[in-house]
PDB file of C-alpha atoms and ligand atoms in Angstrom:
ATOM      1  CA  UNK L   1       0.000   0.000   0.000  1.00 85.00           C
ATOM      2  CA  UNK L   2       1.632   3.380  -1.275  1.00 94.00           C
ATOM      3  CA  UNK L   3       0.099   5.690   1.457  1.00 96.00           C
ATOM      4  CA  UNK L   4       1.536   8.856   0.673  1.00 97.00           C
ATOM      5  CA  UNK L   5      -0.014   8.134  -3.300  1.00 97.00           C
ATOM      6  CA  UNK L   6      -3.483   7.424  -1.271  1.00 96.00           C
ATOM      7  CA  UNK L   7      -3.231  10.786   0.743  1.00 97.00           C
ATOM      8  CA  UNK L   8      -1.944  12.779  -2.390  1.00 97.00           C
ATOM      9  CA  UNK L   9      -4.562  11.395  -4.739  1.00 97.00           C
ATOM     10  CA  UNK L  10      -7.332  11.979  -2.152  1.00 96.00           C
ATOM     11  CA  UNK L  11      -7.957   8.085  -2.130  1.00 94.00           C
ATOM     12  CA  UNK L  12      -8.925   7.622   1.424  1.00 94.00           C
ATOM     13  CA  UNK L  13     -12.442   5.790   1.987  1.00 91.00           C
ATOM     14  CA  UNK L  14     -11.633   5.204   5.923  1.00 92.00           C
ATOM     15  CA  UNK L  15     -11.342   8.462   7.108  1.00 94.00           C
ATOM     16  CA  UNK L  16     -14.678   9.851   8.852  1.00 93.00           C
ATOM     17  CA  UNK L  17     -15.712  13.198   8.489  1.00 90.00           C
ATOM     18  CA  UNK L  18     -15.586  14.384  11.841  1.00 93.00           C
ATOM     19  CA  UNK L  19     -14.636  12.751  15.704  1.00 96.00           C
ATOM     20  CA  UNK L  20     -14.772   8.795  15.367  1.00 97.00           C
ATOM     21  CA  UNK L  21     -18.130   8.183  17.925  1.00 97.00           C
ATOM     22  CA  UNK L  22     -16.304   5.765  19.613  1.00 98.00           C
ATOM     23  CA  UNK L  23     -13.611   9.047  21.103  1.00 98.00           C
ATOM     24  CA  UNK L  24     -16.432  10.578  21.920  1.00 97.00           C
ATOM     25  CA  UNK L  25     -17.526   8.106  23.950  1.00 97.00           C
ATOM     26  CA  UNK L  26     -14.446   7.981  25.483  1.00 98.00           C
ATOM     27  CA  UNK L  27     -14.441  11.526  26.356  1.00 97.00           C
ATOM     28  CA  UNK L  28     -17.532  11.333  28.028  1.00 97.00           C
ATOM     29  CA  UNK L  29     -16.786   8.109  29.900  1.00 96.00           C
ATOM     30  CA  UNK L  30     -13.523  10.374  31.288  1.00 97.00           C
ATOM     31  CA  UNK L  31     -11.248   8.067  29.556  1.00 97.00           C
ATOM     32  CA  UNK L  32      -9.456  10.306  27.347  1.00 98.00           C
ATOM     33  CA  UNK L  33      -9.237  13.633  29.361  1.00 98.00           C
ATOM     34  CA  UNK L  34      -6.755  16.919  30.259  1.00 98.00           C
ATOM     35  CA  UNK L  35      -3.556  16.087  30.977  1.00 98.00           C
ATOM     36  CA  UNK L  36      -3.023  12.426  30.098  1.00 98.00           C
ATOM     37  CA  UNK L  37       0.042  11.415  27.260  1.00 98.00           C
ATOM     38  CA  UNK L  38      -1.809  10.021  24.236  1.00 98.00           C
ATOM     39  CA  UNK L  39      -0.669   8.067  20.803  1.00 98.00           C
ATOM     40  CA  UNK L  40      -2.598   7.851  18.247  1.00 98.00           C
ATOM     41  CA  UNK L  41      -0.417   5.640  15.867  1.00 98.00           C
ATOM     42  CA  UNK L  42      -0.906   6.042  12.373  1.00 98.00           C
ATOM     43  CA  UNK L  43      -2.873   9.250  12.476  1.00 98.00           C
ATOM     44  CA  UNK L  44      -3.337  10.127   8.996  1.00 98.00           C
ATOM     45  CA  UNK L  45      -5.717  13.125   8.780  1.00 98.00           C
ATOM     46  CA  UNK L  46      -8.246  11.801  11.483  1.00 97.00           C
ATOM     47  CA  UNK L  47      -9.423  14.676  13.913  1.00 97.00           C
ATOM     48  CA  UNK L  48      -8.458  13.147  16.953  1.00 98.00           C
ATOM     49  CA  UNK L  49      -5.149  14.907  17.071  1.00 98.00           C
ATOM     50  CA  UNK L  50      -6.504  18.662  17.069  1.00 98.00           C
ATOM     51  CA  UNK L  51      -9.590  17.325  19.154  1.00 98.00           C
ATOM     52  CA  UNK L  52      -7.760  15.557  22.439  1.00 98.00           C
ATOM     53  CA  UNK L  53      -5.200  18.813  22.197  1.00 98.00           C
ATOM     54  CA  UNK L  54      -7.891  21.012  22.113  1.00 98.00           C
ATOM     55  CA  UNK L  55      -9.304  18.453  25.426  1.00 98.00           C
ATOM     56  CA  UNK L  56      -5.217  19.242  27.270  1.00 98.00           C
ATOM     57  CA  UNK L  57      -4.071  16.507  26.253  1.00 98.00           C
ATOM     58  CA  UNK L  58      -0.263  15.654  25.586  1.00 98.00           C
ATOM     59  CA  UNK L  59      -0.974  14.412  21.869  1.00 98.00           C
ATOM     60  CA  UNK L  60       1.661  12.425  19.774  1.00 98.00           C
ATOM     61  CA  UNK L  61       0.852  11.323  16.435  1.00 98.00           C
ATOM     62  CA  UNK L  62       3.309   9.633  14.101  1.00 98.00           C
ATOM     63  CA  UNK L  63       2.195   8.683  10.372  1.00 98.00           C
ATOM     64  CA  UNK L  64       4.522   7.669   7.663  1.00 98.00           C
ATOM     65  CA  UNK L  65       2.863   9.896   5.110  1.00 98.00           C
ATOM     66  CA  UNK L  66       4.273  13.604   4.751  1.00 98.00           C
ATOM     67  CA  UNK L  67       0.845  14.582   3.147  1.00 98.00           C
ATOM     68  CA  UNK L  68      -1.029  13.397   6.623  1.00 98.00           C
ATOM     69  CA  UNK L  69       1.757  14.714   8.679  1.00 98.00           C
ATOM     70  CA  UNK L  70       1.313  18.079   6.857  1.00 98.00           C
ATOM     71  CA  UNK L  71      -2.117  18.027   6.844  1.00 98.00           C
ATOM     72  CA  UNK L  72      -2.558  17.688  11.104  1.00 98.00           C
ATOM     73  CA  UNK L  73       0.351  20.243  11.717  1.00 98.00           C
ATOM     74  CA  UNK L  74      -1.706  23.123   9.761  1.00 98.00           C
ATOM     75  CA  UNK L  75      -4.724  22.025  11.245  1.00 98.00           C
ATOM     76  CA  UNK L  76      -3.346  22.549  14.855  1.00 98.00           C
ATOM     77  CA  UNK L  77      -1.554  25.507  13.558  1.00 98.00           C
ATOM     78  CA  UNK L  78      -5.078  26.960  13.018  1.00 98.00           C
ATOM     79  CA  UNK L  79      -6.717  25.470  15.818  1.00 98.00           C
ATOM     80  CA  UNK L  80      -3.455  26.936  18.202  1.00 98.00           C
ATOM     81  CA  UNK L  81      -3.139  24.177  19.044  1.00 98.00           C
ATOM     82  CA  UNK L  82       0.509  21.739  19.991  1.00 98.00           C
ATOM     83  CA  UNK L  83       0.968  18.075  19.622  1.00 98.00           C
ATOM     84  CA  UNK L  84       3.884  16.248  18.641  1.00 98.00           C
ATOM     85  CA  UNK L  85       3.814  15.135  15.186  1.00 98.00           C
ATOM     86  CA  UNK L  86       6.145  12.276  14.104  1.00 98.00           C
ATOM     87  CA  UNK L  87       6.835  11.558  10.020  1.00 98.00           C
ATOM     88  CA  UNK L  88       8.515   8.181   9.519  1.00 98.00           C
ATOM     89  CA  UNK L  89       7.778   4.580  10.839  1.00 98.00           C
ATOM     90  CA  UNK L  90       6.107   4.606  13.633  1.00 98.00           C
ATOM     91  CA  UNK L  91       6.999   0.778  14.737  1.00 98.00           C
ATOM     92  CA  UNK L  92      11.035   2.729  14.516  1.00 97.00           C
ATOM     93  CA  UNK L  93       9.733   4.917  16.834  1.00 97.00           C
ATOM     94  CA  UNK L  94       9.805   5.443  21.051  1.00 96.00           C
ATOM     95  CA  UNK L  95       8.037   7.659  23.457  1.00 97.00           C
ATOM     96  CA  UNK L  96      10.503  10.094  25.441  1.00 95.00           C
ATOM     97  CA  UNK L  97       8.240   9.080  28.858  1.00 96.00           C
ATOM     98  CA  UNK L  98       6.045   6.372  29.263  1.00 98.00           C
ATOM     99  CA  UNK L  99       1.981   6.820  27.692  1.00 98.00           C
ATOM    100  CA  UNK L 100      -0.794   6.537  29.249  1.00 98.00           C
ATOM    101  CA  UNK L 101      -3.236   5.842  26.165  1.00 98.00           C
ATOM    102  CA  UNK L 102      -2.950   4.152  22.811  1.00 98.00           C
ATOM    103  CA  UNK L 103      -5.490   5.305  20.608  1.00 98.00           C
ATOM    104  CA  UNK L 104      -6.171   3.077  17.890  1.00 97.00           C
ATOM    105  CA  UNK L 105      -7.779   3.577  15.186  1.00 95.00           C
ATOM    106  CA  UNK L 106      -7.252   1.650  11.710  1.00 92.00           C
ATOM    107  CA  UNK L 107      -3.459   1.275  12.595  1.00 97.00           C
ATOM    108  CA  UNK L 108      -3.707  -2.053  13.202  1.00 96.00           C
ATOM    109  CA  UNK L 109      -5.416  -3.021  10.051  1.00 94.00           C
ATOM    110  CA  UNK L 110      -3.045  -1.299   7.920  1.00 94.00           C
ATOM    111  CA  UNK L 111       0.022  -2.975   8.737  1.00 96.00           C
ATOM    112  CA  UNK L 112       0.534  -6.162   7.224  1.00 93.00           C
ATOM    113  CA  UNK L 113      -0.358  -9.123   9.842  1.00 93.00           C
ATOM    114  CA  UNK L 114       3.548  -9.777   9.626  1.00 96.00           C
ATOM    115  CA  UNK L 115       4.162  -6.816  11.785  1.00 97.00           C
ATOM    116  CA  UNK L 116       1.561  -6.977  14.052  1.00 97.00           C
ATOM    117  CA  UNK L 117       3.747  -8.786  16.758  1.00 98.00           C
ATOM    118  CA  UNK L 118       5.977  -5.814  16.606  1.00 98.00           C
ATOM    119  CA  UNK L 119       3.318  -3.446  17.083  1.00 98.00           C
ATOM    120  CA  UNK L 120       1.787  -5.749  19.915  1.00 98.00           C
ATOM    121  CA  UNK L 121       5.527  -5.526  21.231  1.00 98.00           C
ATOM    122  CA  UNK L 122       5.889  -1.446  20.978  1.00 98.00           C
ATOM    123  CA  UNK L 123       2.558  -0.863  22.396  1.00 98.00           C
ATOM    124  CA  UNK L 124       3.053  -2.586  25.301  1.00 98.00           C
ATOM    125  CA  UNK L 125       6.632  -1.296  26.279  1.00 98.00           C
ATOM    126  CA  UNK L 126       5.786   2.538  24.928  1.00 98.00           C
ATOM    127  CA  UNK L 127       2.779   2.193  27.592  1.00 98.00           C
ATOM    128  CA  UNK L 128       3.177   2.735  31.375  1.00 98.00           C
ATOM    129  CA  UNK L 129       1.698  -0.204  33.365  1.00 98.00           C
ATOM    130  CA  UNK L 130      -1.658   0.247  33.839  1.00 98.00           C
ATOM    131  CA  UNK L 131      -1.491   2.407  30.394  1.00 98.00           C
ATOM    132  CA  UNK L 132      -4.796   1.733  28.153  1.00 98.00           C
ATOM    133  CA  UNK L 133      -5.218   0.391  24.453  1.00 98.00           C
ATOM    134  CA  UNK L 134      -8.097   1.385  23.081  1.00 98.00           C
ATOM    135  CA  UNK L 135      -8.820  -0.419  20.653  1.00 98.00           C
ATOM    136  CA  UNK L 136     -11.179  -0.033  17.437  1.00 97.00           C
ATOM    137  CA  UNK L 137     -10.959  -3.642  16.337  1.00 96.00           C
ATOM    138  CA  UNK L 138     -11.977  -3.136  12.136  1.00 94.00           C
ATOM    139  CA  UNK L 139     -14.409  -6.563  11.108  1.00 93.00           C
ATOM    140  CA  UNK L 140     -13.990  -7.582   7.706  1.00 85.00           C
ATOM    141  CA  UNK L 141     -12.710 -10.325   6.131  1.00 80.00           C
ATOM    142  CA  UNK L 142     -12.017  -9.270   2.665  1.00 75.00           C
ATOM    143  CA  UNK L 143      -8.823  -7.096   0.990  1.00 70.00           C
ATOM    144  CA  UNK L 144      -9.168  -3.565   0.561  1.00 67.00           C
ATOM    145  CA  UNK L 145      -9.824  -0.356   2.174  1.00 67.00           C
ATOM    146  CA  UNK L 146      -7.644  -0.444   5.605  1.00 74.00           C
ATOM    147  CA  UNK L 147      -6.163  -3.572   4.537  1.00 80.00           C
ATOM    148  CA  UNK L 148      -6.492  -6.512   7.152  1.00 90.00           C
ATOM    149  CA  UNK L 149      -9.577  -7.493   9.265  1.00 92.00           C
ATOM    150  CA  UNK L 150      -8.867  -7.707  12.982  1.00 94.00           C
ATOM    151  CA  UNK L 151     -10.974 -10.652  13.733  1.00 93.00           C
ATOM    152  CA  UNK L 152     -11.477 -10.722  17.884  1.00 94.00           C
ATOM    153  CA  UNK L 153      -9.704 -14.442  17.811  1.00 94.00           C
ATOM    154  CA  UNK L 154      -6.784 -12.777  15.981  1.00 95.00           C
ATOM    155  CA  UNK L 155      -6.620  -9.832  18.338  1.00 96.00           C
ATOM    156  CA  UNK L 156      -7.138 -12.762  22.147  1.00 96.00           C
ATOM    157  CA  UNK L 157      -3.490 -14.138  20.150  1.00 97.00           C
ATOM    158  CA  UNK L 158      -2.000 -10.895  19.435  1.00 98.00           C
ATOM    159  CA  UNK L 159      -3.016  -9.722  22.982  1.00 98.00           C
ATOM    160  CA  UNK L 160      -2.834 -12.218  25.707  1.00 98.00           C
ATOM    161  CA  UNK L 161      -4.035 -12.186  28.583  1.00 96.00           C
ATOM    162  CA  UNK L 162      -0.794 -12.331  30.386  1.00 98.00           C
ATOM    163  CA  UNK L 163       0.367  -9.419  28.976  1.00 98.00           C
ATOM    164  CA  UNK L 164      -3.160  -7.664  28.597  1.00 98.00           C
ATOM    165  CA  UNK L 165      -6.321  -7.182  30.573  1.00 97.00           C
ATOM    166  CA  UNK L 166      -9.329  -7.762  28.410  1.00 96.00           C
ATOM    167  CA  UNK L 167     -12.809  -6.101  29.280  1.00 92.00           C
ATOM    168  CA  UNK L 168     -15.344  -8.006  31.640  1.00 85.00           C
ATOM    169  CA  UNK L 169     -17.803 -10.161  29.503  1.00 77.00           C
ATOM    170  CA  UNK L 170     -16.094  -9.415  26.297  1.00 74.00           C
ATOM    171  CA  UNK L 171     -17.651  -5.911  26.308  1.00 83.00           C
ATOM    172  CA  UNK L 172     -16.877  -4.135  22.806  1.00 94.00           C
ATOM    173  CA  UNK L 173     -19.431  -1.661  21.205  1.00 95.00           C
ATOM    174  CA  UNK L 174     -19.885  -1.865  17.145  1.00 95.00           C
ATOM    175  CA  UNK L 175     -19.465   1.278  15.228  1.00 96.00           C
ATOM    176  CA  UNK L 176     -20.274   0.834  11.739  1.00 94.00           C
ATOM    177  CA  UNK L 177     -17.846   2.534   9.081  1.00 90.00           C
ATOM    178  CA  UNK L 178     -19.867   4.952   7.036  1.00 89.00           C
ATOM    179  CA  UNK L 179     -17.999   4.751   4.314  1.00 86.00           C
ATOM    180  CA  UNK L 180     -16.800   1.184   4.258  1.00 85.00           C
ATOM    181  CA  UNK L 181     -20.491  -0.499   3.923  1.00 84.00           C
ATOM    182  CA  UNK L 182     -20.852  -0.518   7.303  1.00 87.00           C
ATOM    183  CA  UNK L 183     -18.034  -2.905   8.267  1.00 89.00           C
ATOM    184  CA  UNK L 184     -18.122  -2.333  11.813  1.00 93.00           C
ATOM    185  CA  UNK L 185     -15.138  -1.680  14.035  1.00 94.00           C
ATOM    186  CA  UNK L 186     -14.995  -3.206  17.895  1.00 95.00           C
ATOM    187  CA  UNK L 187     -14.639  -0.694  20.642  1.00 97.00           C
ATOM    188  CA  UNK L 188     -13.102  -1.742  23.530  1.00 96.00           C
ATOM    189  CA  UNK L 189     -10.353  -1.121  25.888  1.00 97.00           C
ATOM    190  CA  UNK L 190      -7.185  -3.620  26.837  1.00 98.00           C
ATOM    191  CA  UNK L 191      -4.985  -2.523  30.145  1.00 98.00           C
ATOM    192  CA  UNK L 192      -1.523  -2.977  29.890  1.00 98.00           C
ATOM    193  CA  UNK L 193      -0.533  -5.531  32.854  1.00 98.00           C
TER     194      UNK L 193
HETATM  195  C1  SAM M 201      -6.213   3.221   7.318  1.00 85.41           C
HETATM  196  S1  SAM M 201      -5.216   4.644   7.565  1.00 85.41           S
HETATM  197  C2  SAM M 201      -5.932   5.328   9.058  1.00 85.41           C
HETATM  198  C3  SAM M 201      -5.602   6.770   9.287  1.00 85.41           C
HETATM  199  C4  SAM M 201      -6.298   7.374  10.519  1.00 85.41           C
HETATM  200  N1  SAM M 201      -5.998   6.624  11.719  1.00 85.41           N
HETATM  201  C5  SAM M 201      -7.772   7.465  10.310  1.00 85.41           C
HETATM  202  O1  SAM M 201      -8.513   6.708  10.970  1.00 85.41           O
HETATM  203  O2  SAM M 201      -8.211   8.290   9.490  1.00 85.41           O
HETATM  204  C6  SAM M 201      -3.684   3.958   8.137  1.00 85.41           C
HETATM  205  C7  SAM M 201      -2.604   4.997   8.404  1.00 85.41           C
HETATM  206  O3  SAM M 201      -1.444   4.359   8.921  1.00 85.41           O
HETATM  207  C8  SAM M 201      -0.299   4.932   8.312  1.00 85.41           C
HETATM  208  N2  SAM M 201       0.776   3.921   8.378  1.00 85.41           N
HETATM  209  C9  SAM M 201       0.791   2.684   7.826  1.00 85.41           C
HETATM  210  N3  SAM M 201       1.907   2.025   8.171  1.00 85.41           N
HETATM  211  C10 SAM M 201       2.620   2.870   8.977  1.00 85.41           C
HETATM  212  C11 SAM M 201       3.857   2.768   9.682  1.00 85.41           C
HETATM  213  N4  SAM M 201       4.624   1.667   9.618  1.00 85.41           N
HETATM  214  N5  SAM M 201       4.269   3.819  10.440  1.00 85.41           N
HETATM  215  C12 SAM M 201       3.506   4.942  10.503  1.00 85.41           C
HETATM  216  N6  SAM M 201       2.333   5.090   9.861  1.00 85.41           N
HETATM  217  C13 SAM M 201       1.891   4.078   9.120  1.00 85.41           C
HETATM  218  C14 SAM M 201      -0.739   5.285   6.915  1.00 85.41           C
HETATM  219  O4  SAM M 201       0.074   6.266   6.321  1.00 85.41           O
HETATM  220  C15 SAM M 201      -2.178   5.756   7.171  1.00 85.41           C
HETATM  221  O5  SAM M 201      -2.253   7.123   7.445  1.00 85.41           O
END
């Protein structure tokens, strides 16, 4: 997947108009709030990087497209808004103090399953013990759009439970993607043991 081309040529079916429902939700619960340290890996031209600065947060976002990159630096630039924007590979990449909050949205999916050890690896030594994943888990099972599926027995290996807590009763929420017929993502949040 060329992901700079995507950006440049306006190619980007998974990106939502406005705040993913599922932040939202997690604003209101208190879980994303003032003051807490914050990645949100991947972070193409979503609006969760002006919107949790604009909350207080301590924002970092790394993406490895210059377009994206670009794109969130003059929108906090307009906003006045600060976050820490990081162009390159974000699975090269390490916090300078510990996070509090992964926030994940169609990261996973987009890096080929090969990698998603590493990732599962950097996520849980980037965040401080106790430090929250929240993950947006996309369902699908076909190629295309964000590239892999993140089926919930695929995510119990990625994740185990020695290394992650898992919500009570299996409790994700569904958001369907607007643009992506519907395909819904899992909301839910892992601890980091
Ligand atoms: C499906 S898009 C999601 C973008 C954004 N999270 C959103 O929901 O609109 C996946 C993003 O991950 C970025 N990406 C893929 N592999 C990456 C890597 N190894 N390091 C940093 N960014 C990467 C892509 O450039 C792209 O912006």
């Amino acid at each position: 997947m060329d992901w700079e081309k995507r950006f440049q040529d306006n190619s980007t079916p998974w990106e939502r108009d406005g705040l993913h429902p599922a932040a939202q939700d997690w604003v209101t619960a208190g879980v994303l709030s003032a003051g807490r340290r914050v990645l949100i890996p991947g972070c193409g031209r979503s609006r969760e990087v002006v919107h949790f600065a604009r909350l207080g947060m301590q924002v970092t976002g790394f993406d490895l497209s210059y377009t994206a990159i670009h794109w969130q630096a003059g929108a906090l630039d307009q906003a006045g808004l600060h976050a820490e924007l990081v162009e390159g590979d974000g699975l090269a990449w390490t916090p300078a103090a510990p996070l509090d909050l992964i926030y994940e949205q169609t990261f996973l999916c987009a890096i080929p399953p090969g990698l998603r050890e590493t990732y599962e690896a950097c996520a849980h030594r980037w965040l401080k013990p106790g430090g929250r994943f929240l993950a947006l888990f996309m369902q699908k099972d076909e190629r295309g759009g964000p590239p892999y599926g993140c089926s919930l027995e695929a995510m119990h290996e990625l994740f185990p439970a020695d290394r992650w807590i898992w919500p009570e009763d299996e409790a994700f929420t569904p958001y369907p993607h607007p643009n992506l017929n519907g395909k819904p993502e899992l909301g839910g949040i892992l601890t980091r043991r």
